[in-house]
Amino acid sequence: MEEVFRLIFHALIFPGGLFAMIFGLFLMGLDRKLYARLQRRVGPPLHQPFIDVVKLMQKEVLIPRTANQRAFQLAPLIGFAGIMMAVVLIPIAGVYPGLAQSADLLVLLYLLITPALALIIGGSSSSSPFSAVGISREMMLTLFYEIPLLIVLLTVAIKAGHFYTEAATFSLSKITGFQQQTGPLLLDITMLPAFLAFLCCIPGSIGTVPFDIPEAETEIVEGPILEYSGSGLILFKIMGGIKMMVLAALGVTLFFPGSGDGFWLISLAWFLVKCVVLVTVSVTIVRASTGRMRIDQAAKFYLKVPTGLAVVSLLATLYAINGM
Amino acid sequence: MKNALKKIAIQSPWLYRINTGSCNGCDVELATTALIPRFDVERFGCKYCGSPKHADIVLVTGPLTDKMRDKVLHVYHEIPEPKVVVAVGICPISGGVFRDSYAIKEPLDAYIPVDVNVPGCPPRPQAIIDGIVKAVEIWKSKL
Amino acid sequence: MGSYLKTVIQNLLKGPSTDPYPFGKTFEPKGLRGKIRFNSQACVACRTCEHVCAGNAIRIKEAEDKSGLHFVVWHNTCAFCGLCEHYCPTKAIRMTADYHTAHSQAEKYNYVEQGFIKYVPCSCCGKPMIPVAAELLALAYKETANVEFLAQLCERCRPGNRLRKEE
């Protein structure tokens, strides 16, 4: 019985549900504020995304007559549910051990695609030509950033698996444990390219400049989410925030999870700080200093730079383990 | 409770621009108001959104030309309630210097209920900010 | 990206450069053309402003009881081009620096600057006439005439009286 309550607590309050929503929206607010400051503007208050959510709750919900009603209404829920499940899987060192003990990295990889999938379902069911262009771009972009992401995860898995004398370990708690004993992977010179590749994947996955190609406001008027208003839009906005948090948390877990000893509150604060830093570096500063790429430029970039870096890291890891 | 929600909601007016045949002068001023650091409307929680489905405050620039009329009405009806319309520049308000042109049958408020007028050719960014602040007040009473 | 990165970091260190308006004071560039101010004392109803107005914003119309002329500028169609000010011979029209033009829809048709030019009877023939600005007469007659006296005469009586006065 206690086990059930524990699961419900983890799913609804911490780290899933409430905590994820609040922290995700906070990350979005921080991103907007810092973005404004990087452009010498004052910017909105930090709690602006929360205000936006309250505002959107009071707006009328419009559904296009030509849309596939059921798919259109369910799509944001699918994405939201998927990303919420992804949050629960990620362990926080010293605070939360993670939901599953084996192969959760693989499940996470699948769940990370659900927001993109929700965009594709919602966009294609909304019967808007702008959405159609948006989803085709979203599909292409997903293909491009998934390749380096997969190689990075594989590299980390092989590295950690070697420590546990397995071929590869896809357990996030084992990866965390491995780093707590041998030091963070970030300090490992062979893992540095993989870390950079992971940083490159974050903006693509969240869909921010320079990879906001599917939602390009100025050319295809927000693409797949064009037809959403009110509550559907809220779900997509929160989804974006939580995805930001999940990717940051995944990065922290894979590369510098922290020791986890000491008081849990300090561990949690340390984890949050690391997430914020990761988002700042990989999203906000990149967003402020680049312009939007074309989809072919993004393809070239992803297939050259992050994939190249990740492969270098993978080969170096294999070399270190097997000695060629 | 409802009042408290209203008070929170008015801090997030999302702006949507419709160009009904403008010379782009007012559009440049709108872009200036939002984007250049000196007149940052994001301070009030404003955001320019690309889709009419996300908008709260509609900024209309340009005279309502005959060719654009149906399209503008179409987009206007796609904006979810409650919404506030701000006519920016003299053209949507009265036709301005194009008033007696064959391409302009009637000013904007003959077709769309306009709430705030910001005349000027183009208006200064500060005047546009004034207009947005006025529109937010009206929006609050509509929520 | 490198040079932009440098710029954004510099921006972060410099801090925001946003004008505090509408919560604080803002700046006004020199020569700003804002709302029009009309001085009915100086107006001679030459209608040059009405003629040059690009937006057709200026109307000069006789009152129904024929007691004078109504002068109206509707700011909602005024392009603030400044032609009326430029061509006004007596400087009755001035552009102010007031750019706070936002107003609600209810005020749309009242958003005007207006003045009333009251007719005065000619001291010679008694016909109602537009009062003549002393500045304009001084410009026309230089020092050759008693301008205060001529200002009370209509355009018909003025030439003859001017000559008689000089005798």
XYZ file of C-alpha atoms in Angstrom:
634
model
C 0.000 0.000 0.000
C 2.783 2.364 0.956
C 4.474 1.541 -2.337
C 1.363 2.672 -4.230
C 1.237 5.970 -2.356
C 4.917 6.486 -3.051
C 4.328 5.966 -6.772
C 1.347 8.298 -6.780
C 3.384 10.915 -4.952
C 6.187 10.597 -7.489
C 3.807 10.780 -10.427
C 1.685 13.709 -9.250
C 3.807 15.844 -6.956
C 7.537 15.175 -7.143
C 9.355 14.931 -9.470
C 6.507 14.456 -11.935
C 3.273 16.456 -12.004
C 3.316 19.614 -9.953
C 7.052 19.992 -9.482
C 7.787 19.369 -13.153
C 5.166 21.871 -14.259
C 6.374 24.580 -11.898
C 10.036 24.054 -12.662
C 9.372 23.790 -16.401
C 7.444 27.053 -16.442
C 10.094 28.659 -14.267
C 12.763 27.602 -16.772
C 10.685 29.168 -19.558
C 10.334 32.399 -17.603
C 14.019 32.487 -16.854
C 14.765 31.853 -20.501
C 12.539 34.754 -21.593
C 13.929 37.112 -18.971
C 17.532 36.315 -19.724
C 16.862 36.492 -23.462
C 15.519 40.014 -22.970
C 18.525 40.977 -20.875
C 20.881 39.654 -23.524
C 19.173 42.052 -25.947
C 19.414 44.960 -23.472
C 15.692 44.859 -22.761
C 13.956 44.710 -19.402
C 11.862 41.739 -20.414
C 8.837 40.157 -18.770
C 8.755 39.217 -15.089
C 10.125 35.801 -14.150
C 6.665 34.390 -13.476
C 5.355 35.408 -16.911
C 4.675 31.809 -18.147
C 2.428 31.225 -15.099
C 0.491 34.386 -15.966
C 0.207 33.189 -19.557
C -1.246 29.890 -18.368
C -3.826 31.648 -16.163
C -4.705 33.940 -19.060
C -5.096 31.093 -21.556
C -7.456 29.295 -19.160
C -9.885 32.201 -19.504
C -9.820 32.277 -23.288
C -12.312 30.801 -25.664
C -11.380 27.414 -27.176
C -11.763 27.270 -30.930
C -11.669 24.056 -32.938
C -11.567 24.304 -36.721
C -14.647 22.836 -38.353
C -12.530 20.943 -40.886
C -10.249 19.439 -38.240
C -10.347 15.839 -37.109
C -11.957 16.704 -33.776
C -10.849 13.759 -31.672
C -7.241 13.664 -32.826
C -7.043 17.433 -32.559
C -8.194 17.415 -28.938
C -6.234 14.342 -27.859
C -2.878 15.282 -29.389
C -1.785 17.719 -26.634
C -2.823 15.195 -23.990
C -0.700 12.476 -25.610
C 2.361 14.692 -25.650
C 1.719 15.942 -22.129
C 1.292 12.440 -20.744
C 4.399 11.233 -22.523
C 6.648 13.996 -21.259
C 5.206 13.665 -17.736
C 6.191 10.007 -17.740
C 9.655 10.949 -18.936
C 10.125 13.230 -15.902
C 9.440 10.419 -13.466
C 12.139 8.234 -15.021
C 15.022 10.612 -14.430
C 16.797 10.153 -11.102
C 17.941 13.117 -9.047
C 21.129 12.225 -7.198
C 20.574 12.094 -3.466
C 16.880 12.961 -3.723
C 15.026 10.610 -5.992
C 16.304 7.225 -7.234
C 14.236 7.098 -10.423
C 11.222 4.954 -11.148
C 12.762 1.995 -12.928
C 16.072 0.338 -12.212
C 16.860 -1.113 -15.625
C 16.646 0.039 -19.220
C 14.939 3.320 -18.342
C 17.261 5.183 -20.721
C 15.685 3.365 -23.664
C 12.167 4.131 -22.473
C 13.180 7.756 -21.976
C 14.452 7.938 -25.526
C 11.017 6.860 -26.765
C 9.139 9.164 -24.424
C 11.252 12.144 -25.506
C 9.753 11.857 -28.981
C 6.156 12.073 -27.729
C 5.970 15.926 -27.709
C 7.178 15.971 -31.305
C 4.691 13.203 -32.051
C 1.911 15.202 -30.411
C 2.816 18.188 -32.561
C 2.699 15.986 -35.646
C -0.663 14.441 -34.727
C -2.195 17.745 -33.701
C -0.797 19.643 -36.648
C -1.863 17.084 -39.213
C -5.382 16.812 -37.770
C -5.902 20.572 -37.692
C -6.305 20.786 -41.491
C -4.235 23.931 -41.815
C -1.722 24.262 -44.647
C 0.709 26.057 -42.341
C 0.518 23.135 -39.930
C 1.169 20.742 -42.796
C 4.387 22.557 -43.633
C 5.221 22.671 -39.930
C 4.775 18.973 -39.316
C 6.839 17.980 -42.327
C 9.637 20.151 -40.952
C 9.112 18.769 -37.448
C 9.434 15.206 -38.746
C 12.641 15.979 -40.600
C 14.125 17.836 -37.653
C 13.255 14.973 -35.299
C 15.129 12.560 -37.556
C 18.185 14.777 -37.590
C 18.570 15.405 -33.884
C 17.665 11.872 -32.861
C 20.752 10.427 -34.575
C 23.399 12.261 -32.512
C 21.243 11.964 -29.386
C 21.098 8.206 -29.813
C 24.857 7.947 -30.310
C 25.495 10.089 -27.229
C 23.242 7.936 -25.072
C 24.896 4.800 -26.459
C 28.344 6.159 -25.684
C 27.396 6.896 -22.096
C 25.751 3.482 -21.804
C 28.862 1.690 -23.072
C 31.101 3.710 -20.807
C 29.014 2.950 -17.745
C 28.457 -0.646 -18.843
C 32.199 -1.220 -18.942
C 32.396 -0.216 -15.274
C 29.731 -2.756 -14.349
C 31.339 -5.341 -16.700
C 28.350 -5.399 -19.000
C 28.211 -4.635 -22.733
C 26.196 -1.477 -22.021
C 23.953 -0.351 -19.212
C 20.794 1.533 -20.043
C 19.891 2.159 -16.420
C 20.012 5.801 -15.384
C 20.472 4.952 -11.721
C 23.456 2.758 -12.612
C 24.921 5.525 -14.743
C 24.501 7.920 -11.830
C 26.057 5.417 -9.435
C 29.000 4.870 -11.770
C 29.720 8.577 -11.897
C 29.387 8.960 -8.160
C 32.217 6.484 -7.804
C 34.535 7.528 -10.634
C 33.771 11.242 -11.003
C 31.517 13.041 -13.479
C 31.800 12.040 -17.118
C 32.095 15.711 -18.069
C 35.669 15.704 -16.790
C 36.495 12.709 -18.988
C 38.258 14.001 -22.107
C 36.747 11.281 -24.309
C 33.238 12.283 -23.248
C 33.638 15.994 -23.929
C 32.622 15.723 -27.647
C 29.575 13.709 -26.619
C 28.611 16.425 -24.138
C 28.928 19.103 -26.821
C 26.822 16.977 -29.169
C 24.195 16.655 -26.454
C 24.177 20.464 -26.001
C 23.599 20.826 -29.748
C 20.632 18.446 -29.567
C 18.826 20.395 -26.832
C 17.706 23.447 -28.904
C 16.618 21.173 -31.749
C 14.608 19.006 -29.448
C 12.901 21.930 -27.716
C 12.495 23.786 -30.975
C 14.153 27.093 -30.168
C 16.200 29.360 -32.396
C 18.193 28.416 -34.488
C 16.119 25.221 -34.812
C 12.616 26.662 -34.407
C 12.059 25.727 -38.034
C 8.792 23.789 -37.431
C 7.236 26.658 -35.486
C 8.768 29.544 -37.405
C 6.467 32.369 -36.337
C 7.393 34.744 -39.087
C 7.023 32.357 -42.012
C 4.548 29.589 -41.126
C 2.843 31.324 -38.164
C 3.756 28.828 -35.402
C 3.183 25.798 -37.639
C 1.602 22.809 -35.866
C 0.211 24.760 -32.899
C -1.315 27.402 -35.171
C -4.899 26.209 -34.666
C -4.673 25.606 -30.918
C -6.186 28.097 -28.504
C -7.006 28.085 -24.819
C -6.424 24.822 -22.973
C -4.765 22.980 -25.870
C -2.244 25.759 -26.192
C -1.609 25.653 -22.429
C -0.701 21.972 -22.688
C 1.683 22.636 -25.562
C 3.309 25.521 -23.683
C 3.744 23.505 -20.480
C 4.987 20.602 -22.572
C 7.705 22.835 -23.982
C 8.744 23.883 -20.486
C 8.820 20.336 -19.153
C 10.727 19.137 -22.195
C 13.315 21.789 -21.460
C 13.510 20.505 -17.899
C 13.690 16.839 -18.951
C 16.513 17.450 -21.394
C 18.424 19.527 -18.859
C 17.879 16.875 -16.186
C 18.959 14.156 -18.608
C 22.102 16.099 -19.413
C 22.834 16.556 -15.740
C 22.246 12.860 -15.033
C 24.358 11.672 -17.941
C 27.316 13.976 -17.473
C 27.507 15.503 -13.964
C 24.935 14.050 -11.571
C 26.670 15.149 -8.383
C 27.625 13.067 -5.368
C 24.182 12.902 -3.774
C 25.444 12.662 -0.207
C 24.464 15.263 2.302
C 21.118 16.805 3.047
C 18.511 16.163 0.331
C 17.498 19.803 0.036
C 21.040 20.813 -0.842
C 21.260 18.027 -3.418
C 17.985 19.168 -4.940
C 19.075 22.805 -5.069
C 22.389 21.764 -6.619
C 20.502 19.722 -9.230
C 18.195 22.646 -10.067
C 21.125 25.025 -10.391
C 22.825 22.653 -12.807
C 19.633 22.380 -14.869
C 19.328 26.169 -15.038
C 22.942 26.529 -16.134
C 22.518 23.881 -18.805
C 19.376 25.556 -20.177
C 21.032 28.972 -20.094
C 24.045 27.798 -22.040
C 22.343 25.557 -24.558
C 19.072 27.432 -25.105
C 19.102 31.075 -24.089
C 22.556 32.187 -25.138
C 22.375 30.219 -28.383
C 18.913 31.656 -29.046
C 20.091 35.215 -28.491
C 23.149 34.970 -30.692
C 21.909 33.123 -33.764
C 19.194 33.397 -36.367
C 16.869 30.724 -37.666
C 18.376 28.132 -40.018
C 16.677 26.658 -43.032
C 15.683 23.010 -42.715
C 18.452 21.910 -45.088
C 21.017 23.911 -43.135
C 19.798 22.311 -39.928
C 20.080 18.883 -41.545
C 23.629 19.577 -42.660
C 24.509 20.927 -39.248
C 23.092 17.995 -37.314
C 24.541 15.372 -39.627
C 27.954 17.011 -39.553
C 28.713 18.630 -36.201
C 26.847 16.816 -33.392
C 26.886 13.452 -35.161
C 30.591 13.840 -35.852
C 31.328 14.802 -32.253
C 29.237 11.943 -30.912
C 30.923 9.409 -33.197
C 34.357 10.685 -32.139
C 33.328 10.185 -28.538
C 31.931 6.716 -29.244
C 35.080 5.595 -31.063
C 37.304 6.988 -28.318
C 35.270 5.159 -25.700
C 35.391 1.897 -27.626
C 39.133 2.334 -28.108
C 39.671 2.967 -24.410
C 37.668 -0.128 -23.508
C 38.779 -2.638 -26.105
C 42.170 -1.213 -26.934
C 41.303 -1.683 -30.630
C -11.709 34.561 -7.228
C -12.782 35.530 -10.723
C -11.538 39.037 -10.113
C -8.160 37.769 -8.960
C -7.846 35.601 -12.079
C -8.745 38.603 -14.210
C -6.093 40.697 -12.522
C -3.486 38.057 -13.295
C -4.691 37.531 -16.851
C -4.387 41.158 -17.899
C -0.644 40.953 -17.335
C -0.315 38.762 -20.394
C -1.804 40.500 -23.430
C -0.626 38.773 -26.577
C -0.535 40.999 -29.608
C -1.450 40.124 -33.143
C -0.868 42.364 -36.121
C -3.099 42.604 -39.143
C -1.892 44.623 -42.089
C -4.915 45.580 -44.149
C -3.012 47.324 -46.895
C -0.617 49.474 -44.919
C 2.380 51.277 -46.360
C 4.448 49.430 -43.700
C 5.217 52.627 -41.796
C 3.035 51.637 -38.863
C 4.271 48.044 -39.074
C 7.809 49.291 -38.679
C 6.737 51.316 -35.645
C 5.048 48.225 -34.198
C 8.163 46.172 -34.742
C 10.151 48.966 -33.133
C 7.842 49.020 -30.141
C 8.322 45.322 -29.577
C 11.834 44.579 -30.645
C 14.209 47.403 -30.024
C 15.417 47.604 -26.451
C 14.255 51.170 -25.943
C 10.505 50.497 -26.171
C 10.217 46.960 -24.867
C 6.536 46.011 -24.687
C 7.466 42.605 -23.309
C 7.676 44.431 -19.961
C 3.869 44.237 -19.791
C 3.932 40.548 -20.690
C 3.103 41.292 -24.296
C 4.239 38.925 -26.966
C 3.738 39.109 -30.700
C 2.128 35.862 -31.736
C 2.045 34.571 -35.270
C -1.308 32.862 -35.041
C -4.636 34.696 -34.654
C -5.832 31.832 -32.447
C -3.427 32.908 -29.703
C -4.147 36.616 -29.778
C -5.794 38.905 -27.230
C -5.155 42.368 -28.626
C -5.347 42.937 -32.369
C -3.349 45.780 -33.837
C -4.670 46.784 -37.238
C -2.520 48.884 -39.541
C -3.376 50.289 -42.917
C -6.565 51.356 -44.682
C -9.098 48.565 -45.085
C -8.829 48.062 -48.806
C -11.672 46.502 -50.708
C -9.582 43.489 -51.723
C -8.438 42.798 -48.176
C -11.808 43.228 -46.482
C -13.055 39.634 -46.575
C -9.683 38.227 -45.595
C -9.385 40.609 -42.665
C -12.870 39.698 -41.460
C -11.972 36.022 -41.809
C -8.853 36.407 -39.670
C -10.701 38.624 -37.185
C -13.320 35.938 -36.556
C -10.575 33.378 -35.917
C -9.412 35.298 -32.849
C -10.893 33.788 -29.673
C -12.956 35.970 -27.351
C -12.358 38.175 -25.434
C -10.444 40.360 -27.871
C -9.690 44.039 -28.206
C -9.030 45.864 -31.463
C -6.582 48.739 -31.674
C -6.464 50.768 -34.880
C -2.892 51.971 -35.338
C -2.289 54.932 -37.604
C -4.788 57.206 -39.282
C -5.479 54.817 -42.163
C -7.647 52.212 -40.380
C -9.364 54.923 -38.332
C -10.571 57.137 -41.143
C -8.767 56.196 -44.318
C -6.198 58.914 -43.724
C -4.598 60.312 -46.832
C -6.237 57.541 -48.877
C -9.702 58.380 -47.642
C -11.546 59.049 -50.877
C -9.719 56.379 -52.861
C -11.710 53.959 -55.027
C -10.027 51.079 -53.182
C -11.364 52.056 -49.773
C -15.073 51.851 -49.269
C -15.388 52.496 -45.558
C -13.072 52.786 -42.550
C -12.328 49.772 -40.379
C -14.959 50.422 -37.709
C -17.732 49.939 -40.255
C -16.910 46.208 -40.238
C -15.056 45.454 -36.999
C -15.792 46.902 -33.552
C -12.720 49.010 -32.866
C -11.955 49.803 -29.215
C -8.929 52.081 -29.238
C -7.640 54.476 -31.875
C -4.017 55.564 -32.078
C -3.784 58.200 -34.829
C -0.489 59.253 -36.305
C 1.288 58.747 -39.566
C 2.829 56.673 -38.099
C 2.212 57.109 -34.361
C 5.226 57.253 -32.076
C 6.121 54.041 -30.227
C 5.143 55.756 -26.978
C 1.709 56.470 -28.403
C 1.377 52.810 -29.408
C 2.337 51.804 -25.855
C -0.363 54.209 -24.600
C -2.821 52.506 -26.926
C -1.858 49.037 -25.687
C -2.242 50.152 -22.058
C -5.704 51.542 -22.891
C -6.599 48.337 -24.723
C -5.584 46.234 -21.710
C -8.007 48.242 -19.549
C -10.822 47.573 -21.993
C -9.788 43.923 -22.220
C -10.099 43.600 -18.448
C -13.713 44.722 -18.577
C -14.396 42.196 -21.351
C -12.828 39.186 -19.613
C 27.873 33.299 -34.057
C 31.135 34.295 -32.383
C 30.782 38.037 -32.801
C 27.111 37.865 -31.795
C 28.064 35.911 -28.706
C 30.441 38.684 -27.750
C 27.692 41.250 -28.300
C 25.087 39.464 -26.201
C 27.499 39.002 -23.321
C 28.357 42.713 -23.516
C 24.635 43.485 -23.533
C 24.130 41.431 -20.398
C 26.891 43.334 -18.632
C 25.688 46.763 -19.797
C 22.174 46.204 -18.512
C 18.882 47.168 -20.109
C 18.569 50.411 -22.060
C 14.772 50.492 -21.992
C 12.922 53.762 -21.657
C 10.809 53.705 -18.480
C 7.751 54.983 -20.366
C 4.777 54.696 -19.486
C 5.945 54.435 -15.863
C 8.558 57.174 -16.124
C 9.731 60.007 -18.266
C 10.525 59.609 -21.910
C 12.381 61.754 -24.402
C 11.175 64.001 -27.181
C 13.211 64.516 -30.326
C 13.678 68.073 -31.538
C 11.201 69.158 -34.186
C 8.660 66.491 -33.279
C 5.351 67.165 -35.003
C 2.478 66.329 -32.698
C -1.081 67.502 -32.374
C -2.068 70.822 -33.951
C -2.891 73.924 -31.935
C -5.066 76.589 -33.530
C -5.126 80.234 -32.572
C -8.404 81.758 -33.804
C -7.190 85.319 -33.026
C -4.481 85.136 -35.660
C -6.456 83.287 -38.327
C -7.544 85.282 -41.374
C -9.408 82.358 -42.981
C -7.264 82.392 -46.105
C -7.975 78.628 -46.432
C -4.448 77.816 -47.568
C -4.249 75.149 -44.854
C -7.457 73.553 -46.062
C -6.027 73.477 -49.572
C -2.637 71.951 -48.748
C -3.882 69.434 -46.179
C -2.865 65.963 -47.404
C -5.355 64.073 -45.287
C -8.225 66.487 -45.825
C -8.259 66.957 -42.072
C -8.870 70.702 -42.011
C -12.340 72.106 -42.623
C -13.298 75.777 -42.538
C -17.040 76.185 -42.655
C -19.351 79.115 -42.112
C -21.577 78.867 -39.049
C -25.288 78.350 -39.668
C -26.241 81.711 -38.202
C -23.531 83.381 -40.326
C -21.836 84.823 -37.279
C -18.419 83.458 -38.134
C -16.353 80.544 -39.361
C -15.751 77.163 -37.764
C -12.215 75.866 -38.069
C -11.786 72.109 -37.397
C -8.771 69.780 -37.557
C -9.743 66.137 -37.155
C -6.624 64.498 -35.767
C -7.854 61.071 -36.812
C -7.111 61.808 -40.438
C -4.255 64.249 -39.945
C -0.942 62.880 -41.173
C 1.021 65.358 -39.021
C 2.916 66.392 -42.158
C 3.171 70.024 -41.061
C 2.199 71.566 -44.412
C -0.554 73.663 -42.805
C 1.929 75.103 -40.340
C 4.407 75.758 -43.123
C 1.948 77.615 -45.314
C 0.013 79.486 -42.596
C 0.830 83.183 -43.229
C -0.115 84.387 -39.754
C 1.203 81.392 -37.766
C -2.306 80.680 -36.519
C -1.587 76.947 -36.882
C 1.212 75.562 -34.775
C 2.342 71.976 -34.359
C 2.836 71.092 -30.713
C 5.081 68.306 -29.455
C 2.093 66.463 -27.964
C 2.155 62.949 -29.446
C -0.164 61.238 -26.915
C -2.778 60.412 -29.470
C -4.277 57.163 -28.145
C -7.974 57.502 -27.366
C -11.013 55.282 -27.085
C -13.496 54.698 -29.876
C -16.143 56.825 -28.138
C -13.960 59.905 -28.601
C -13.212 59.158 -32.246
C -15.222 61.954 -33.824
C -14.499 64.438 -31.037
C -10.780 64.062 -31.366
C -10.415 67.493 -32.948
C -8.784 70.861 -32.505
C -11.274 73.572 -33.292
C -11.671 77.318 -33.219
C -14.325 79.845 -34.056
C -13.511 82.902 -36.078
C -16.225 85.408 -35.233
C -17.164 88.002 -37.836
C -16.883 91.637 -36.833
C -18.701 94.473 -38.583
C -16.664 96.772 -40.779
C -16.407 100.121 -39.044
C -17.009 101.873 -42.368
C -19.785 99.988 -44.187
C -21.001 97.652 -41.408
C -20.672 94.483 -43.457
C -19.670 91.406 -41.355
C -16.078 90.508 -42.082
C -13.315 88.243 -40.849
C -11.223 90.142 -38.328
C -7.846 90.883 -39.817
C -4.766 90.075 -37.858
C -2.686 93.147 -37.156
C 0.504 91.183 -37.903
C -0.663 90.502 -41.422
C -1.572 94.127 -42.138
C 1.726 95.301 -40.789
C 3.335 92.890 -43.200
C 1.253 94.181 -46.102
C 1.325 97.921 -45.509
C 4.669 98.182 -43.754
C 4.805 101.575 -41.991
C 2.679 103.400 -44.511
C -0.629 103.239 -42.690
C -2.365 103.266 -39.357
C -2.652 99.521 -38.957
C -5.024 99.593 -35.964
C -7.516 101.656 -37.908
C -7.269 99.586 -41.083
C -7.817 96.372 -39.136
C -11.388 97.414 -38.477
C -12.214 97.830 -42.159
C -13.354 95.255 -44.667
C -11.321 94.541 -47.784
C -13.540 96.839 -49.891
C -13.309 99.879 -47.640
C -9.641 99.418 -46.868
C -7.980 100.858 -50.056
C -9.971 104.062 -50.095
C -9.675 104.664 -46.414
C -6.002 103.994 -46.517
C -5.515 106.788 -49.000
C -7.778 109.152 -47.095
C -5.982 108.547 -43.863
C -2.666 109.388 -45.414
C -3.762 112.818 -46.527
